[in-house]
Short mmCIF file of C-alpha atoms in Angstrom, two decimals:
data_model
loop_
_atom_site.label_atom_id
_atom_site.label_comp_id
_atom_site.label_asym_id
_atom_site.label_seq_id
_atom_site.Cartn_x
_atom_site.Cartn_y
_atom_site.Cartn_z
CA MET W 23 22.86 55.91 1.79
CA ALA W 24 25.72 55.56 0.47
CA ARG W 25 26.48 52.90 -2.16
CA SER W 26 29.07 50.16 -2.41
CA GLN W 27 32.47 50.89 -4.63
CA ALA W 28 31.69 47.15 -6.72
CA ARG W 29 30.25 47.45 -10.03
CA VAL W 30 28.30 44.85 -11.50
CA VAL W 31 28.72 43.11 -15.37
CA VAL W 32 27.61 41.34 -17.35
CA THR W 33 29.86 38.33 -18.20
CA GLY W 34 27.18 34.93 -18.97
CA LEU W 35 24.16 34.57 -20.81
CA GLY W 36 22.06 31.49 -20.98
CA ALA W 37 17.72 31.97 -22.17
CA THR W 38 15.59 29.59 -23.71
CA THR W 39 12.49 31.45 -24.99
CA PRO W 40 9.50 31.11 -26.84
CA VAL W 41 11.13 32.37 -30.00
CA GLY W 42 14.40 30.02 -29.68
CA GLY W 43 16.14 27.90 -27.28
CA ASP W 44 18.94 29.43 -26.88
CA VAL W 45 20.64 33.19 -26.92
CA ALA W 46 21.58 33.34 -30.12
CA SER W 47 18.21 32.48 -31.89
CA THR W 48 16.14 34.18 -28.91
CA TRP W 49 17.88 37.66 -29.96
CA GLU W 50 18.17 36.78 -34.14
CA SER W 51 14.01 36.14 -34.02
CA LEU W 52 13.40 39.56 -32.02
CA LEU W 53 15.58 41.39 -34.30
CA ALA W 54 13.33 39.87 -36.88
CA GLY W 55 10.23 41.03 -35.33
CA ARG W 56 9.19 37.15 -35.48
CA SER W 57 6.75 35.84 -32.82
CA GLY W 58 7.38 32.42 -31.21
CA VAL W 59 2.96 33.15 -29.93
CA ARG W 60 1.09 29.72 -31.97
CA LYS W 61 -2.24 28.03 -30.88
CA LEU W 62 -1.69 25.35 -28.39
CA THR W 63 -2.36 22.08 -29.61
CA GLN W 64 -3.14 20.04 -25.75
CA GLU W 65 -5.81 18.43 -25.91
CA TRP W 66 -7.05 19.97 -22.80
CA VAL W 67 -7.08 23.60 -24.75
CA ALA W 68 -10.97 22.50 -26.13
CA ASP W 69 -12.79 24.62 -23.54
CA LEU W 70 -10.72 26.93 -22.48
CA PRO W 71 -12.15 30.77 -23.10
CA VAL W 72 -7.62 31.49 -24.98
CA GLN W 73 -6.15 29.02 -26.54
CA ILE W 74 -3.11 29.79 -27.54
CA GLY W 75 -0.16 30.59 -25.88
CA ALA W 76 3.95 31.35 -26.13
CA PRO W 77 5.53 27.80 -25.19
CA ALA W 78 9.15 27.38 -25.00
CA ALA W 79 10.34 26.91 -28.81
CA VAL W 80 12.38 24.00 -28.11
CA ASP W 81 11.12 21.69 -25.60
CA PRO W 82 13.33 21.34 -22.80
CA SER W 83 12.59 17.06 -22.82
CA GLU W 84 15.17 17.38 -26.69
CA VAL W 85 17.46 19.53 -24.30
CA LEU W 86 18.13 17.06 -20.53
CA PRO W 87 17.92 13.60 -20.28
CA ARG W 88 15.11 11.98 -19.27
CA VAL W 89 16.53 10.95 -15.95
CA GLU W 90 17.13 14.50 -14.90
CA ALA W 91 14.54 16.40 -16.17
CA ARG W 92 11.97 13.84 -14.74
CA ARG W 93 12.90 15.23 -11.28
CA LEU W 94 12.50 18.61 -11.79
CA ASP W 95 9.42 20.86 -12.37
CA ARG W 96 9.90 22.39 -16.20
CA SER W 97 10.62 25.77 -14.70
CA ALA W 98 13.67 24.12 -12.72
CA GLN W 99 14.80 22.56 -16.11
CA PHE W 100 13.87 25.77 -18.09
CA ALA W 101 16.85 27.26 -15.06
CA ILE W 102 19.31 23.93 -15.73
CA ILE W 103 19.22 25.06 -19.01
CA CYS W 104 19.82 28.45 -19.10
CA ALA W 105 22.02 27.86 -16.15
CA ARG W 106 24.65 25.79 -18.54
CA GLN W 107 24.58 28.16 -21.15
CA ALA W 108 25.26 31.59 -19.06
CA TRP W 109 27.87 29.19 -17.39
CA ALA W 110 29.81 28.04 -20.42
CA ASP W 111 29.23 31.21 -22.32
CA ALA W 112 31.08 33.50 -18.87
CA GLY W 113 34.07 30.89 -19.59
CA PHE W 114 33.36 28.86 -17.22
CA SER W 115 33.25 25.20 -17.60
CA GLY W 116 32.42 22.23 -14.59
CA LYS W 117 31.17 23.26 -10.98
CA ALA W 118 32.81 26.90 -9.37
CA SER W 119 35.48 24.74 -8.11
CA GLU W 120 36.16 22.99 -11.20
CA ALA W 121 36.55 26.40 -12.76
CA GLY W 122 39.19 28.00 -10.45
CA LEU W 123 36.00 29.88 -8.00
CA ASP W 124 35.84 29.54 -4.36
CA PRO W 125 31.75 28.15 -4.65
CA GLU W 126 31.23 30.28 -1.07
CA ARG W 127 31.50 33.15 -3.44
CA VAL W 128 29.01 32.03 -6.42
CA GLY W 129 25.64 32.72 -5.87
CA VAL W 130 22.11 31.95 -7.25
CA VAL W 131 19.54 33.84 -7.65
CA CYS W 132 16.81 32.39 -9.65
CA ALA W 133 13.09 33.80 -9.41
CA SER W 134 9.57 32.89 -10.46
CA GLY W 135 5.99 34.32 -11.00
CA ILE W 136 4.48 31.03 -8.82
CA GLY W 137 6.97 27.78 -8.77
CA GLY W 138 5.78 24.58 -9.77
CA LEU W 139 2.08 24.82 -10.09
CA THR W 140 1.89 21.51 -13.08
CA THR W 141 3.26 19.38 -10.44
CA LEU W 142 1.21 20.66 -8.27
CA LEU W 143 -1.76 19.73 -9.97
CA SER W 144 -0.44 16.40 -10.99
CA ASN W 145 -0.25 15.06 -8.03
CA TYR W 146 -3.58 16.35 -6.89
CA ASP W 147 -5.13 14.54 -10.11
CA GLN W 148 -2.62 11.41 -8.88
CA LEU W 149 -4.22 11.95 -4.99
CA ARG W 150 -7.81 12.28 -6.18
CA ASP W 151 -7.55 9.66 -8.75
CA ALA W 152 -5.11 6.84 -6.90
CA GLY W 153 -5.05 7.39 -3.85
CA PRO W 154 -1.92 9.60 -1.53
CA ARG W 155 0.40 6.44 -2.08
CA ARG W 156 0.94 7.21 -5.70
CA VAL W 157 1.48 11.48 -4.14
CA SER W 158 5.32 11.19 -5.71
CA PRO W 159 7.69 11.90 -2.94
CA LEU W 160 9.18 14.21 -5.52
CA ALA W 161 6.15 16.90 -5.71
CA ILE W 162 7.91 19.00 -2.87
CA PRO W 163 11.45 19.18 -4.50
CA MET W 164 9.64 19.83 -7.22
CA LEU W 165 6.86 22.19 -6.59
CA MET W 166 8.36 24.67 -4.13
CA PRO W 167 9.10 28.01 -6.18
CA ASN W 168 12.79 27.93 -4.61
CA SER W 169 13.48 25.09 -7.12
CA PRO W 170 14.54 26.73 -9.74
CA SER W 171 17.47 28.06 -7.83
CA ALA W 172 18.24 25.47 -5.68
CA ASN W 173 19.17 23.11 -8.64
CA VAL W 174 20.61 25.61 -9.86
CA SER W 175 23.66 25.80 -6.82
CA ILE W 176 24.01 22.28 -6.63
CA GLU W 177 24.23 21.94 -10.73
CA LEU W 178 27.01 25.16 -9.76
CA GLN W 179 28.26 24.29 -6.69
CA ALA W 180 27.32 27.84 -5.86
CA GLN W 181 27.81 28.33 -1.80
CA ALA W 182 26.72 31.81 -1.12
CA GLY W 183 22.76 31.48 -0.93
CA ALA W 184 20.72 30.74 -3.18
CA HIS W 185 17.20 32.47 -3.40
CA THR W 186 14.30 33.59 -5.25
CA PRO W 187 12.44 36.41 -4.99
CA VAL W 188 8.60 36.56 -5.81
CA SER W 189 6.65 39.02 -6.68
CA ALA W 190 4.62 38.06 -9.84
CA CYS W 191 5.84 39.45 -13.21
CA SER W 192 8.68 41.81 -11.56
CA SER W 193 10.63 38.91 -10.35
CA GLY W 194 12.83 37.50 -13.09
CA ALA W 195 13.79 41.52 -12.51
CA GLU W 196 14.12 41.79 -8.82
CA ALA W 197 16.40 38.69 -9.26
CA LEU W 198 19.03 40.60 -11.04
CA ALA W 199 18.23 43.86 -8.39
CA TYR W 200 19.21 40.87 -5.61
CA ALA W 201 22.12 39.58 -6.76
CA VAL W 202 23.30 43.03 -7.54
CA ASP W 203 22.74 43.54 -3.93
CA MET W 204 25.12 40.91 -2.92
CA ILE W 205 28.17 41.41 -5.43
CA ARG W 206 27.67 45.39 -3.42
CA LEU W 207 27.31 44.12 0.17
CA GLY W 208 30.21 41.97 -0.38
CA ARG W 209 28.45 38.28 -0.31
CA ALA W 210 29.54 37.13 -3.65
CA ASP W 211 31.93 37.89 -6.42
CA VAL W 212 29.62 36.01 -9.01
CA VAL W 213 25.91 35.50 -9.16
CA VAL W 214 24.21 33.67 -11.36
CA ALA W 215 20.59 35.50 -12.07
CA GLY W 216 17.51 35.44 -13.43
CA GLY W 217 14.13 33.62 -13.64
CA THR W 218 11.62 31.17 -15.33
CA GLU W 219 8.27 30.21 -14.98
CA ALA W 220 6.06 27.16 -16.99
CA VAL W 221 2.32 27.51 -16.66
CA ILE W 222 1.07 26.89 -19.85
CA SER W 223 -1.43 24.11 -18.11
CA PRO W 224 -5.40 24.80 -18.25
CA LEU W 225 -5.82 26.47 -14.67
CA PRO W 226 -3.70 29.41 -15.32
CA ILE W 227 -4.85 29.82 -18.31
CA ALA W 228 -8.96 30.21 -17.11
CA ALA W 229 -7.54 31.63 -14.05
CA PHE W 230 -5.73 34.37 -16.44
CA ALA W 231 -8.49 34.80 -18.68
CA ASN W 232 -11.31 34.79 -16.09
CA MET W 233 -8.72 38.46 -14.48
CA MET W 234 -9.26 39.86 -17.74
CA ALA W 235 -5.73 39.87 -18.23
CA LEU W 236 -5.54 37.82 -21.77
CA SER W 237 -6.10 38.51 -25.02
CA LYS W 238 -9.06 36.86 -26.37
CA ARG W 239 -8.77 37.76 -29.36
CA SER W 240 -8.72 34.67 -31.88
CA ASP W 241 -7.40 35.77 -35.05
CA ASP W 242 -3.80 35.20 -36.80
CA PRO W 243 -1.78 34.23 -33.09
CA THR W 244 1.04 35.63 -33.74
CA ALA W 245 -1.03 38.99 -33.91
CA VAL W 246 -2.25 38.61 -30.58
CA SER W 247 0.25 40.38 -28.39
CA ARG W 248 0.20 44.32 -30.10
CA PRO W 249 1.60 46.00 -26.96
CA PHE W 250 1.00 50.41 -27.58
CA ASP W 251 -1.56 49.34 -30.46
CA LYS W 252 -5.55 50.67 -30.07
CA ASN W 253 -6.61 46.86 -30.72
CA ARG W 254 -5.01 45.97 -27.84
CA ASP W 255 -7.16 43.64 -25.45
CA GLY W 256 -4.56 41.62 -22.65
CA PHE W 257 -1.31 39.61 -22.82
CA VAL W 258 -0.49 36.34 -24.29
CA LEU W 259 0.88 33.71 -21.95
CA GLY W 260 4.15 32.52 -22.82
CA GLU W 261 6.95 29.88 -20.57
CA GLY W 262 10.55 29.90 -20.56
CA GLY W 263 13.52 32.37 -19.04
CA ALA W 264 16.60 33.48 -18.72
CA LEU W 265 19.87 33.49 -17.02
CA MET W 266 22.53 35.66 -16.60
CA VAL W 267 26.23 35.55 -14.89
CA LEU W 268 26.74 38.68 -13.10
CA GLU W 269 31.02 39.59 -11.05
CA SER W 270 32.23 42.17 -9.63
CA ALA W 271 33.87 43.80 -12.50
CA GLU W 272 37.13 43.26 -10.20
CA HIS W 273 36.43 39.39 -10.74
CA ALA W 274 35.48 40.29 -14.20
CA GLU W 275 38.84 41.86 -14.97
CA ALA W 276 40.81 40.16 -12.94
CA ARG W 277 40.25 36.59 -14.98
CA GLY W 278 39.66 39.04 -18.54
CA ALA W 279 35.54 37.81 -18.89
CA ARG W 280 34.11 39.33 -21.53
CA VAL W 281 32.01 42.09 -20.69
CA TYR W 282 28.58 42.64 -22.45
CA ALA W 283 26.85 45.34 -19.68
CA GLU W 284 27.55 46.31 -16.65
CA ILE W 285 24.12 46.04 -14.52
CA ALA W 286 24.32 49.84 -12.71
CA GLY W 287 21.99 50.07 -10.23
CA ALA W 288 18.06 49.13 -9.39
CA GLY W 289 14.86 50.55 -8.22
CA MET W 290 12.42 49.30 -6.48
CA SER W 291 9.24 50.49 -5.61
CA ALA W 292 5.00 49.06 -4.49
CA ASP W 293 2.23 51.26 -5.82
CA ALA W 294 0.17 50.19 -2.95
CA HIS W 295 -2.74 50.76 -4.79
CA HIS W 296 -4.49 47.20 -5.74
CA ILE W 297 -3.65 43.80 -5.92
CA ALA W 298 -4.15 43.30 -10.00
CA GLN W 299 -5.03 47.41 -11.14
CA PRO W 300 -2.03 49.35 -12.55
CA GLU W 301 -2.09 52.42 -10.40
CA PRO W 302 -3.00 54.98 -13.72
CA SER W 303 -0.69 57.78 -12.43
CA GLY W 304 2.51 55.79 -12.80
CA ARG W 305 3.23 57.53 -9.43
CA GLY W 306 5.15 53.49 -7.85
CA VAL W 307 6.81 53.45 -11.54
CA VAL W 308 8.14 56.87 -11.72
CA THR W 309 9.22 56.13 -8.20
CA ALA W 310 11.31 53.08 -9.23
CA ILE W 311 12.73 54.69 -12.44
CA ARG W 312 14.14 57.71 -9.99
CA LYS W 313 15.41 55.42 -7.45
CA ALA W 314 17.01 53.37 -10.62
CA LEU W 315 19.03 56.39 -11.80
CA THR W 316 20.09 57.27 -8.73
CA ASP W 317 21.42 54.43 -7.96
CA ALA W 318 23.10 54.61 -10.79
CA GLU W 319 24.41 57.79 -10.94
CA LEU W 320 22.69 58.26 -14.03
CA THR W 321 20.08 61.55 -15.11
CA PRO W 322 17.28 61.04 -17.39
CA ASP W 323 19.75 62.67 -20.01
CA ASP W 324 21.99 59.68 -20.12
CA ILE W 325 18.58 57.11 -20.70
CA ALA W 326 19.04 56.31 -24.83
CA HIS W 327 16.86 53.29 -24.50
CA VAL W 328 13.85 51.93 -22.09
CA ASN W 329 12.98 47.90 -22.59
CA CYS W 330 9.29 47.88 -21.77
CA HIS W 331 7.11 45.95 -19.43
CA ALA W 332 4.22 46.48 -22.07
CA THR W 333 2.07 43.27 -21.65
CA SER W 334 -0.49 44.39 -23.97
CA THR W 335 -3.62 45.20 -21.44
CA PRO W 336 -5.30 47.80 -21.80
CA ALA W 337 -4.68 50.24 -18.98
CA GLY W 338 -1.19 49.02 -18.18
CA ASP W 339 0.65 50.51 -21.62
CA VAL W 340 -0.62 53.89 -20.87
CA ALA W 341 0.17 53.27 -16.88
CA GLU W 342 3.73 53.33 -18.40
CA SER W 343 3.67 55.73 -21.12
CA VAL W 344 2.37 57.93 -18.73
CA ALA W 345 5.40 57.31 -15.99
CA LEU W 346 7.77 57.45 -18.69
CA ASN W 347 6.79 60.53 -19.52
CA ALA W 348 7.00 61.84 -16.01
CA VAL W 349 10.56 61.12 -15.77
CA PHE W 350 11.72 62.33 -19.34
CA GLY W 351 10.03 64.87 -20.23
CA ASP W 352 10.06 66.31 -23.96
CA ARG W 353 12.60 64.51 -24.69
CA THR W 354 10.27 60.82 -24.34
CA PRO W 355 9.61 60.53 -28.10
CA SER W 356 13.41 60.74 -28.88
CA ILE W 357 13.53 57.74 -26.39
CA PRO W 358 13.67 54.28 -29.19
CA VAL W 359 11.51 51.78 -27.20
CA THR W 360 10.56 48.64 -27.59
CA ALA W 361 8.20 45.64 -26.28
CA PRO W 362 9.03 42.11 -26.22
CA LYS W 363 6.04 40.64 -25.13
CA SER W 364 5.03 41.26 -28.67
CA MET W 365 6.95 38.39 -29.51
CA ILE W 366 7.66 36.18 -26.80
CA GLY W 367 4.48 36.82 -24.65
CA HIS W 368 4.54 37.40 -21.55
CA LEU W 369 6.59 34.98 -19.32
CA LEU W 370 5.68 36.10 -15.94
CA GLY W 371 8.98 35.24 -13.37
CA GLY W 372 11.02 34.92 -16.47
CA ALA W 373 10.11 38.16 -18.16
CA GLY W 374 12.26 40.47 -16.19
CA ALA W 375 14.87 38.05 -16.52
CA VAL W 376 14.50 37.68 -21.22
CA GLU W 377 13.99 41.03 -21.41
CA SER W 378 16.55 42.25 -19.39
CA LEU W 379 18.92 40.06 -21.49
CA ALA W 380 17.51 41.87 -24.48
CA THR W 381 18.33 45.32 -22.93
CA VAL W 382 21.93 44.05 -22.52
CA LEU W 383 22.03 42.27 -26.13
CA THR W 384 20.93 46.17 -26.81
CA LEU W 385 23.59 48.34 -25.42
CA HIS W 386 25.66 45.42 -26.39
CA HIS W 387 25.29 45.22 -30.40
CA GLY W 388 24.24 49.11 -30.91
CA LEU W 389 20.58 47.48 -31.76
CA VAL W 390 17.15 47.91 -30.79
CA PRO W 391 15.02 45.22 -31.46
CA PRO W 392 11.52 46.22 -33.04
CA THR W 393 7.86 45.67 -31.60
CA ALA W 394 5.65 43.24 -33.51
CA ASN W 395 1.68 44.71 -34.78
CA VAL W 396 1.73 48.25 -33.59
CA ASP W 397 -0.02 48.86 -36.50
CA ASP W 398 -2.19 51.87 -34.77
CA VAL W 399 -0.63 53.67 -32.07
CA ASP W 400 -3.33 53.92 -29.03
CA ASP W 401 -3.43 57.82 -29.25
CA ASP W 402 -2.34 57.98 -25.23
CA ILE W 403 0.66 56.64 -25.89
CA ASN W 404 3.12 58.97 -26.57
CA LEU W 405 6.64 56.62 -27.05
CA ASP W 406 9.07 56.10 -30.05
CA ILE W 407 7.92 52.90 -30.24
CA VAL W 408 10.51 50.70 -32.42
CA ARG W 409 8.45 49.23 -35.33
CA THR W 410 9.13 47.02 -38.31
CA THR W 411 13.16 47.26 -38.19
CA PRO W 412 15.58 47.52 -35.62
CA ARG W 413 17.23 50.41 -34.86
CA LYS W 414 20.81 51.38 -34.42
CA LEU W 415 22.28 53.06 -31.25
CA ASP W 416 25.20 55.76 -30.79
CA ASP W 417 28.37 54.51 -30.67
CA GLY W 418 30.10 54.60 -27.44
CA PRO W 419 28.82 54.93 -24.07
CA LEU W 420 25.37 54.21 -23.34
CA ALA W 421 22.77 53.72 -20.48
CA ALA W 422 19.81 51.63 -20.89
CA LEU W 423 16.41 50.84 -18.91
CA ASN W 424 14.52 47.68 -17.91
CA ASP W 425 10.45 48.16 -17.01
CA SER W 426 9.17 44.94 -15.08
CA PHE W 427 6.02 45.23 -13.27
CA GLY W 428 4.10 42.56 -11.38
CA PHE W 429 -0.10 41.96 -9.99
CA GLY W 430 0.61 43.21 -6.73
CA GLY W 431 1.95 46.47 -7.77
CA HIS W 432 5.67 45.65 -7.76
CA ASN W 433 8.28 48.30 -9.82
CA VAL W 434 11.04 46.89 -10.83
CA VAL W 435 13.21 48.95 -13.28
CA LEU W 436 16.85 47.92 -13.27
CA ALA W 437 19.50 50.41 -15.19
CA PHE W 438 22.49 48.85 -17.78
CA ARG W 439 24.99 50.47 -19.21
CA ARG W 440 27.67 50.18 -21.96
CA THR W 441 31.44 51.57 -21.22
CA MET M 4 4.03 -16.07 -8.41
CA ALA M 5 7.37 -15.03 -10.07
CA SER M 6 10.63 -16.43 -9.60
CA THR M 7 13.56 -14.59 -7.82
CA GLU M 8 14.54 -13.65 -11.53
CA GLU M 9 11.38 -12.49 -12.84
CA ILE M 10 11.34 -9.82 -9.79
CA ARG M 11 14.28 -8.96 -10.10
CA GLU M 12 14.73 -8.35 -13.83
CA GLY M 13 11.17 -6.57 -13.33
CA LEU M 14 13.11 -4.69 -10.24
CA ALA M 15 15.70 -3.41 -12.30
CA GLU M 16 12.88 -2.37 -14.67
CA ILE M 17 11.92 -0.07 -12.65
CA VAL M 18 15.24 0.95 -11.12
CA ASN M 19 16.10 2.32 -14.59
CA GLU M 20 13.03 3.99 -15.67
CA ILE M 21 13.32 5.84 -12.47
CA THR M 22 17.07 6.58 -11.65
CA GLY M 23 18.90 5.55 -15.00
CA VAL M 24 20.58 3.06 -13.79
CA PRO M 25 21.52 0.44 -16.32
CA ALA M 26 18.67 -2.73 -16.09
CA GLU M 27 21.83 -4.85 -16.18
CA ASP M 28 24.00 -3.18 -13.09
CA VAL M 29 20.45 -3.92 -11.11
CA GLN M 30 21.72 -7.45 -8.78
CA LEU M 31 21.07 -9.31 -5.78
CA ASP M 32 24.16 -8.01 -4.18
CA LYS M 33 23.99 -4.28 -5.29
CA SER M 34 23.41 -2.52 -2.40
CA PHE M 35 20.58 0.72 -3.64
CA THR M 36 22.89 3.30 -2.04
CA ASP M 37 26.33 2.36 -1.75
CA ASP M 38 26.57 1.20 -5.40
CA LEU M 39 23.53 1.79 -6.73
CA ASP M 40 23.11 5.40 -5.96
CA ILE M 41 19.72 5.92 -4.98
CA ASP M 42 18.97 8.49 -2.49
CA SER M 43 15.78 8.69 0.22
CA LEU M 44 13.70 10.05 -2.68
CA SER M 45 13.89 7.70 -5.55
CA MET M 46 13.97 4.70 -3.25
CA VAL M 47 10.61 5.61 -2.17
CA GLU M 48 9.53 5.90 -5.86
CA VAL M 49 11.46 2.24 -6.84
CA VAL M 50 8.94 1.03 -3.45
CA VAL M 51 5.32 2.75 -4.76
CA ALA M 52 6.31 1.30 -8.30
CA ALA M 53 7.57 -2.12 -7.00
CA GLU M 54 4.44 -2.35 -5.05
CA GLU M 55 2.20 -1.95 -8.09
CA LYS M 56 3.96 -3.62 -10.16
CA PHE M 57 4.50 -6.79 -7.86
CA GLY M 58 0.60 -6.57 -6.22
CA VAL M 59 2.09 -5.58 -2.77
CA LYS M 60 2.89 -3.92 0.12
CA ILE M 61 6.24 -2.26 1.72
CA PRO M 62 5.50 -0.79 4.37
CA ASP M 63 7.66 2.29 5.24
CA GLU M 64 8.98 1.05 7.85
CA GLU M 65 10.00 -2.55 6.13
CA VAL M 66 12.11 0.05 3.71
CA LYS M 67 15.49 0.83 6.07
CA ASN M 68 15.73 -3.29 5.80
CA LEU M 69 16.13 -3.40 2.24
CA ALA M 70 19.84 -2.37 1.23
CA THR M 71 20.08 -4.74 -1.22
CA VAL M 72 18.15 -5.51 -4.27
CA GLY M 73 18.23 -9.30 -2.97
CA ASP M 74 17.07 -8.12 0.17
CA ALA M 75 14.05 -6.69 -1.74
CA VAL M 76 13.91 -9.45 -4.24
CA THR M 77 13.38 -11.75 -0.72
CA PHE M 78 10.98 -9.14 0.81
CA ILE M 79 8.88 -9.44 -2.54
CA GLU M 80 8.68 -13.03 -2.88
CA LYS M 81 7.60 -13.28 0.85
CA ALA M 82 5.17 -10.46 1.59
CA GLY M 83 3.27 -12.08 -2.37
CA SER M 84 3.54 -15.73 -1.23
#
């Protein structure tokens, strides 16, 4: 199928993550190999099988005014914070029309894995304990999964469309893929895209633990998330997110915007295999990578770096390594890869967005952040894992991939290019 | 029973908590929507909090008649007497 000529570039970045309340502090922590995983201190953790997590480094209550925050689920609080950062970073201020943009040419795609779950649970508590009159009239507008994207569209006066891809842990990457389509199809010139998640609470922790998805290690919290390591036993639940300003290259050039990188292509597939288990041969992942390369008009030889999905589960990390080896063959051991979840945990719907942001910065700065806690590489993992200190990439044009996969068998691979 | 001024003050506290509007702006002649910029969702929150605070019932069909702070104070006075 013919693809549109519109190239899509990244001109603004916003993030709030377990290792930093903004992009600069997040990037600095990733380069330093600093973990945001901690022992949770809330009263409710006492009875839980897992008592660690990766909470946002800066609580949204420290950033947003109280009255604004009380009308937003925590996932939407993260989205508003990220959107304001990314918008300002792209050189815009005020609403779209005040920033010299046509509101009908500005879109939003903000993903969520699970939606406003803690709002739902706290309102259910109200219903049960105090009766129906005490259920908040804001409950639905706060808990609906599209609430973050809707609130960002209101904040920025983005009228080209506000969308919410939901594909579990690949949602944030799917949002970026959707935004690329919006620009290529001529539906928007500027799209604020990414994802957030905020479900560090007893029910999701118990549920993920019962799926055998979470690590049950109880030693040093910062050592628990260990993608590719022999002693990995599951992921750590994180929260936060990232949003980027994407623009058509033409639009960015016309206004003299700084360009971090190009999103050159996207590839998506579904394993059609099992609702939670990864497909062991990595077949769906291979398909998604090949589609992303084709869409970006790249070959496997062009790829200088892969930001892995690598959640630190025993099966998932191996399936990803198998897939990368299937695509890159003999070159695989010479492509530096990294796994940010070793430091930020798993942000579910925010993961693909934060890790894509890390991929963009990796190309922009020419530095691959290290993976923490890879003390003893699993014999079944055949990858060049950057460890301990950042790895410098070559100067000049470079391309990199970000892998994001979700429960349900969703595979989203994005190809980024530094020109 | 609370005085008119006590009810106004109580309402002003609620409005401030929910919407951030300064309590001193919540005067009897102010319209909830036009002057205080309170949307329909926040208005329901104000009503439920007022029911709790003043021990009254404010039926949904009455809420649309409470255009001003004064209307709400009068309703609460009557409902509580």
